[in-house]
DNA sequence: CGTGATCTTGAGGGAATTCAATGTCGGTGG
DNA sequence: CCACCGACATTGAATTCCCTCAAGATCACG
């Protein structure tokens, strides 16, 4: 099983292997992409903070998170930042067809990602119609995720944070305890708030008994219904 | 050429023909859907304010605007509203695969819409791979549109309105004069602002000479570069 | 155990909202 | 034809929520 890994020292060097086109993506690990697509692409590892692809680069690959966590973000010229989404194991990102990526993708934690060339999928889609359908379904899921995120951004701070925590718990953890792979800053940029407001809001949710912090990055959802009360 | 039209009296009756499944969508008018998909589906007419599909209904059709304008919106239980997007002639909406619609679609003005069953497209995609690709491309465009919209919602009021006007001008009109099919309320709900703020901001943009109002619903972009200065 | 990054908390200010009133436009009927 | 009506739009004043700036606390790491 061929596995491409970025050397440790790449961690703080910005871009690392974001254009795997120079490698032959021979068939390997990949379990399934969405459902019926399997056994295509290469597994790659990225260190914490390393860029997976950059804004403006041609979108030639899909990426499926195998382990760790990834964020997509865009930085405006005046420095404001927006995190488009967080991707956890099982999630697929980089779905934008044609053209170039509008966002940059970065590893939040060390992570493994299955990388699949668009053209490989399209070629397979011609043989297997289920693959073509899968492709549509994946983009479609991303549309839904973005639609839901739009709704978040019209709410107030407690509602945004509560919805974020509930969403994360639903995706990432079986129980009521969630490990946050991302920083407060990341959360803030995702929710369209400042770090201070996120921090204050988390404190507030704690003060009303909705959540409990066993550590800074580990949150226990003490009272889900209280949280849901914020989420109309 | 078969053409299904909603009777005038349907205008203020809420839902009207939102589930065209009872009609045989025989091949008709449709020019092209995206590029290569053509001659499928039925052309339908909707009166101003009429619902095209409702939130929660199964997503079984694509819709391509032939004339007029459409908005998608979602109403939260507490009454807050979010307009997901405005769709003008040539635009495709209702791309969410599987599942149900998360948003409601309504005709802003009287409009004609080409309605195409998902299954019809999927069937064609099996014969023509270009159609499958087209399908992906359409969802992908929607992803891009939503990504861009996310960025809007972290900006301040003048930036949001300026970006909105520039975007609309780019899509809808060859010159510098744009006709707004939607109300200030619609714009506000799209931009995550209140009507009052939108109104104030338009007045402000007018006061600095960026735009001119020949009527309430017709805006002339006097100084595009001034507008773009708001759009980082 | 220090050092820097990350997180929390506080105080003050500003942008958008809320509430309220006035102004404008298009349509309808006298 | 024009006056009236209701829907839509604009403007004003007060308030609220979040941001900004600043300081202190906590955590991870060498």
PDB file of N, CA, C and O in Angstrom, chain B residues 40-76:
ATOM      1  N   UNK B  40     -35.971  18.810 -22.505  1.00  0.00           N
ATOM      2  CA  UNK B  40     -36.586  17.943 -21.512  1.00  0.00           C
ATOM      3  C   UNK B  40     -37.440  18.820 -20.614  1.00  0.00           C
ATOM      4  O   UNK B  40     -37.101  19.946 -20.339  1.00  0.00           O
ATOM      5  N   UNK B  41     -38.492  18.269 -20.107  1.00  0.00           N
ATOM      6  CA  UNK B  41     -39.275  18.990 -19.120  1.00  0.00           C
ATOM      7  C   UNK B  41     -40.350  19.864 -19.710  1.00  0.00           C
ATOM      8  O   UNK B  41     -40.503  19.978 -20.923  1.00  0.00           O
ATOM      9  N   UNK B  42     -41.100  20.503 -18.815  1.00  0.00           N
ATOM     10  CA  UNK B  42     -42.240  21.304 -19.209  1.00  0.00           C
ATOM     11  C   UNK B  42     -42.038  22.748 -18.783  1.00  0.00           C
ATOM     12  O   UNK B  42     -41.449  23.022 -17.753  1.00  0.00           O
ATOM     13  N   UNK B  43     -42.543  23.646 -19.596  1.00  0.00           N
ATOM     14  CA  UNK B  43     -42.503  25.047 -19.227  1.00  0.00           C
ATOM     15  C   UNK B  43     -43.748  25.380 -18.416  1.00  0.00           C
ATOM     16  O   UNK B  43     -44.855  25.044 -18.804  1.00  0.00           O
ATOM     17  N   UNK B  44     -43.543  25.999 -17.265  1.00  0.00           N
ATOM     18  CA  UNK B  44     -44.676  26.370 -16.417  1.00  0.00           C
ATOM     19  C   UNK B  44     -44.631  27.853 -16.108  1.00  0.00           C
ATOM     20  O   UNK B  44     -43.550  28.424 -16.025  1.00  0.00           O
ATOM     21  N   UNK B  45     -45.808  28.434 -15.915  1.00  0.00           N
ATOM     22  CA  UNK B  45     -45.863  29.845 -15.553  1.00  0.00           C
ATOM     23  C   UNK B  45     -46.372  29.998 -14.126  1.00  0.00           C
ATOM     24  O   UNK B  45     -47.269  29.278 -13.698  1.00  0.00           O
ATOM     25  N   UNK B  46     -45.792  30.934 -13.414  1.00  0.00           N
ATOM     26  CA  UNK B  46     -46.210  31.194 -12.041  1.00  0.00           C
ATOM     27  C   UNK B  46     -46.501  32.679 -11.870  1.00  0.00           C
ATOM     28  O   UNK B  46     -45.765  33.514 -12.392  1.00  0.00           O
ATOM     29  N   UNK B  47     -47.557  32.978 -11.148  1.00  0.00           N
ATOM     30  CA  UNK B  47     -47.887  34.373 -10.875  1.00  0.00           C
ATOM     31  C   UNK B  47     -47.017  34.925  -9.760  1.00  0.00           C
ATOM     32  O   UNK B  47     -46.391  34.166  -9.012  1.00  0.00           O
ATOM     33  N   UNK B  48     -46.991  36.228  -9.653  1.00  0.00           N
ATOM     34  CA  UNK B  48     -46.209  36.917  -8.630  1.00  0.00           C
ATOM     35  C   UNK B  48     -46.537  36.384  -7.235  1.00  0.00           C
ATOM     36  O   UNK B  48     -47.717  36.334  -6.852  1.00  0.00           O
ATOM     37  N   UNK B  49     -45.541  35.984  -6.513  1.00  0.00           N
ATOM     38  CA  UNK B  49     -45.739  35.551  -5.135  1.00  0.00           C
ATOM     39  C   UNK B  49     -46.108  34.085  -4.961  1.00  0.00           C
ATOM     40  O   UNK B  49     -46.173  33.590  -3.837  1.00  0.00           O
ATOM     41  N   UNK B  50     -46.322  33.389  -6.060  1.00  0.00           N
ATOM     42  CA  UNK B  50     -46.756  31.993  -5.972  1.00  0.00           C
ATOM     43  C   UNK B  50     -45.586  31.083  -5.598  1.00  0.00           C
ATOM     44  O   UNK B  50     -44.465  31.270  -6.061  1.00  0.00           O
ATOM     45  N   UNK B  51     -45.889  30.088  -4.772  1.00  0.00           N
ATOM     46  CA  UNK B  51     -44.860  29.138  -4.357  1.00  0.00           C
ATOM     47  C   UNK B  51     -44.601  28.119  -5.456  1.00  0.00           C
ATOM     48  O   UNK B  51     -45.536  27.583  -6.039  1.00  0.00           O
ATOM     49  N   UNK B  52     -43.338  27.880  -5.740  1.00  0.00           N
ATOM     50  CA  UNK B  52     -42.974  26.910  -6.779  1.00  0.00           C
ATOM     51  C   UNK B  52     -42.728  25.547  -6.152  1.00  0.00           C
ATOM     52  O   UNK B  52     -43.175  24.530  -6.642  1.00  0.00           O
ATOM     53  N   UNK B  53     -41.991  25.549  -5.054  1.00  0.00           N
ATOM     54  CA  UNK B  53     -41.964  24.351  -4.209  1.00  0.00           C
ATOM     55  C   UNK B  53     -41.795  24.785  -2.759  1.00  0.00           C
ATOM     56  O   UNK B  53     -41.352  25.904  -2.494  1.00  0.00           O
ATOM     57  N   UNK B  54     -42.164  23.888  -1.863  1.00  0.00           N
ATOM     58  CA  UNK B  54     -42.134  24.256  -0.454  1.00  0.00           C
ATOM     59  C   UNK B  54     -41.035  23.544   0.296  1.00  0.00           C
ATOM     60  O   UNK B  54     -40.600  22.449  -0.080  1.00  0.00           O
ATOM     61  N   UNK B  55     -40.591  24.194   1.348  1.00  0.00           N
ATOM     62  CA  UNK B  55     -39.609  23.600   2.250  1.00  0.00           C
ATOM     63  C   UNK B  55     -40.142  22.262   2.759  1.00  0.00           C
ATOM     64  O   UNK B  55     -41.302  22.141   3.116  1.00  0.00           O
ATOM     65  N   UNK B  56     -39.297  21.253   2.744  1.00  0.00           N
ATOM     66  CA  UNK B  56     -39.706  19.956   3.250  1.00  0.00           C
ATOM     67  C   UNK B  56     -40.279  19.025   2.206  1.00  0.00           C
ATOM     68  O   UNK B  56     -40.373  17.826   2.427  1.00  0.00           O
ATOM     69  N   UNK B  57     -40.665  19.584   1.060  1.00  0.00           N
ATOM     70  CA  UNK B  57     -41.166  18.701   0.007  1.00  0.00           C
ATOM     71  C   UNK B  57     -40.017  17.921  -0.606  1.00  0.00           C
ATOM     72  O   UNK B  57     -38.894  18.404  -0.652  1.00  0.00           O
ATOM     73  N   UNK B  58     -40.307  16.722  -1.083  1.00  0.00           N
ATOM     74  CA  UNK B  58     -39.244  15.959  -1.734  1.00  0.00           C
ATOM     75  C   UNK B  58     -38.703  16.709  -2.950  1.00  0.00           C
ATOM     76  O   UNK B  58     -39.458  17.319  -3.698  1.00  0.00           O
ATOM     77  N   UNK B  59     -37.395  16.695  -3.084  1.00  0.00           N
ATOM     78  CA  UNK B  59     -36.761  17.383  -4.205  1.00  0.00           C
ATOM     79  C   UNK B  59     -36.736  16.445  -5.406  1.00  0.00           C
ATOM     80  O   UNK B  59     -35.896  15.565  -5.485  1.00  0.00           O
ATOM     81  N   UNK B  60     -37.665  16.629  -6.310  1.00  0.00           N
ATOM     82  CA  UNK B  60     -37.760  15.705  -7.453  1.00  0.00           C
ATOM     83  C   UNK B  60     -37.518  16.371  -8.793  1.00  0.00           C
ATOM     84  O   UNK B  60     -37.452  15.718  -9.821  1.00  0.00           O
ATOM     85  N   UNK B  61     -37.418  17.707  -8.772  1.00  0.00           N
ATOM     86  CA  UNK B  61     -37.297  18.430 -10.029  1.00  0.00           C
ATOM     87  C   UNK B  61     -36.176  19.453 -10.001  1.00  0.00           C
ATOM     88  O   UNK B  61     -35.830  19.988  -8.952  1.00  0.00           O
ATOM     89  N   UNK B  62     -35.657  19.739 -11.186  1.00  0.00           N
ATOM     90  CA  UNK B  62     -34.833  20.920 -11.394  1.00  0.00           C
ATOM     91  C   UNK B  62     -35.722  22.007 -11.950  1.00  0.00           C
ATOM     92  O   UNK B  62     -36.748  21.721 -12.575  1.00  0.00           O
ATOM     93  N   UNK B  63     -35.286  23.214 -11.790  1.00  0.00           N
ATOM     94  CA  UNK B  63     -36.037  24.336 -12.335  1.00  0.00           C
ATOM     95  C   UNK B  63     -35.072  25.285 -13.010  1.00  0.00           C
ATOM     96  O   UNK B  63     -34.058  25.664 -12.433  1.00  0.00           O
ATOM     97  N   UNK B  64     -35.387  25.665 -14.234  1.00  0.00           N
ATOM     98  CA  UNK B  64     -34.569  26.667 -14.907  1.00  0.00           C
ATOM     99  C   UNK B  64     -35.437  27.862 -15.246  1.00  0.00           C
ATOM    100  O   UNK B  64     -36.481  27.719 -15.895  1.00  0.00           O
ATOM    101  N   UNK B  65     -35.007  29.022 -14.811  1.00  0.00           N
ATOM    102  CA  UNK B  65     -35.788  30.233 -15.044  1.00  0.00           C
ATOM    103  C   UNK B  65     -35.705  30.625 -16.520  1.00  0.00           C
ATOM    104  O   UNK B  65     -34.612  30.731 -17.079  1.00  0.00           O
ATOM    105  N   UNK B  66     -36.864  30.785 -17.148  1.00  0.00           N
ATOM    106  CA  UNK B  66     -36.909  31.220 -18.544  1.00  0.00           C
ATOM    107  C   UNK B  66     -37.164  32.723 -18.614  1.00  0.00           C
ATOM    108  O   UNK B  66     -36.592  33.429 -19.436  1.00  0.00           O
ATOM    109  N   UNK B  67     -38.049  33.194 -17.738  1.00  0.00           N
ATOM    110  CA  UNK B  67     -38.301  34.635 -17.660  1.00  0.00           C
ATOM    111  C   UNK B  67     -38.788  34.960 -16.260  1.00  0.00           C
ATOM    112  O   UNK B  67     -39.273  34.089 -15.553  1.00  0.00           O
ATOM    113  N   UNK B  68     -38.647  36.212 -15.859  1.00  0.00           N
ATOM    114  CA  UNK B  68     -39.055  36.617 -14.519  1.00  0.00           C
ATOM    115  C   UNK B  68     -37.957  36.355 -13.502  1.00  0.00           C
ATOM    116  O   UNK B  68     -36.794  36.203 -13.854  1.00  0.00           O
ATOM    117  N   UNK B  69     -38.329  36.318 -12.233  1.00  0.00           N
ATOM    118  CA  UNK B  69     -37.341  36.136 -11.174  1.00  0.00           C
ATOM    119  C   UNK B  69     -37.921  35.286 -10.044  1.00  0.00           C
ATOM    120  O   UNK B  69     -39.114  35.331  -9.762  1.00  0.00           O
ATOM    121  N   UNK B  70     -37.055  34.502  -9.423  1.00  0.00           N
ATOM    122  CA  UNK B  70     -37.455  33.574  -8.363  1.00  0.00           C
ATOM    123  C   UNK B  70     -36.552  33.795  -7.148  1.00  0.00           C
ATOM    124  O   UNK B  70     -35.387  34.148  -7.296  1.00  0.00           O
ATOM    125  N   UNK B  71     -37.112  33.602  -5.962  1.00  0.00           N
ATOM    126  CA  UNK B  71     -36.283  33.633  -4.754  1.00  0.00           C
ATOM    127  C   UNK B  71     -36.476  32.324  -4.005  1.00  0.00           C
ATOM    128  O   UNK B  71     -37.535  31.702  -4.072  1.00  0.00           O
ATOM    129  N   UNK B  72     -35.416  31.898  -3.315  1.00  0.00           N
ATOM    130  CA  UNK B  72     -35.563  30.777  -2.393  1.00  0.00           C
ATOM    131  C   UNK B  72     -35.428  31.349  -0.993  1.00  0.00           C
ATOM    132  O   UNK B  72     -34.589  32.207  -0.741  1.00  0.00           O
ATOM    133  N   UNK B  73     -36.275  30.905  -0.084  1.00  0.00           N
ATOM    134  CA  UNK B  73     -36.221  31.459   1.262  1.00  0.00           C
ATOM    135  C   UNK B  73     -36.588  30.424   2.296  1.00  0.00           C
ATOM    136  O   UNK B  73     -37.216  29.413   2.013  1.00  0.00           O
ATOM    137  N   UNK B  74     -36.159  30.705   3.495  1.00  0.00           N
ATOM    138  CA  UNK B  74     -36.489  29.843   4.610  1.00  0.00           C
ATOM    139  C   UNK B  74     -36.956  30.714   5.766  1.00  0.00           C
ATOM    140  O   UNK B  74     -36.377  31.759   6.040  1.00  0.00           O
ATOM    141  N   UNK B  75     -38.013  30.293   6.419  1.00  0.00           N
ATOM    142  CA  UNK B  75     -38.545  31.044   7.548  1.00  0.00           C
ATOM    143  C   UNK B  75     -38.294  30.253   8.823  1.00  0.00           C
ATOM    144  O   UNK B  75     -38.708  29.100   8.935  1.00  0.00           O
ATOM    145  N   UNK B  76     -37.600  30.849   9.765  1.00  0.00           N
ATOM    146  CA  UNK B  76     -37.365  30.187  11.042  1.00  0.00           C
ATOM    147  C   UNK B  76     -38.626  30.274  11.896  1.00  0.00           C
ATOM    148  O   UNK B  76     -39.484  31.120  11.669  1.00  0.00           O
TER     149      UNK B  76
END
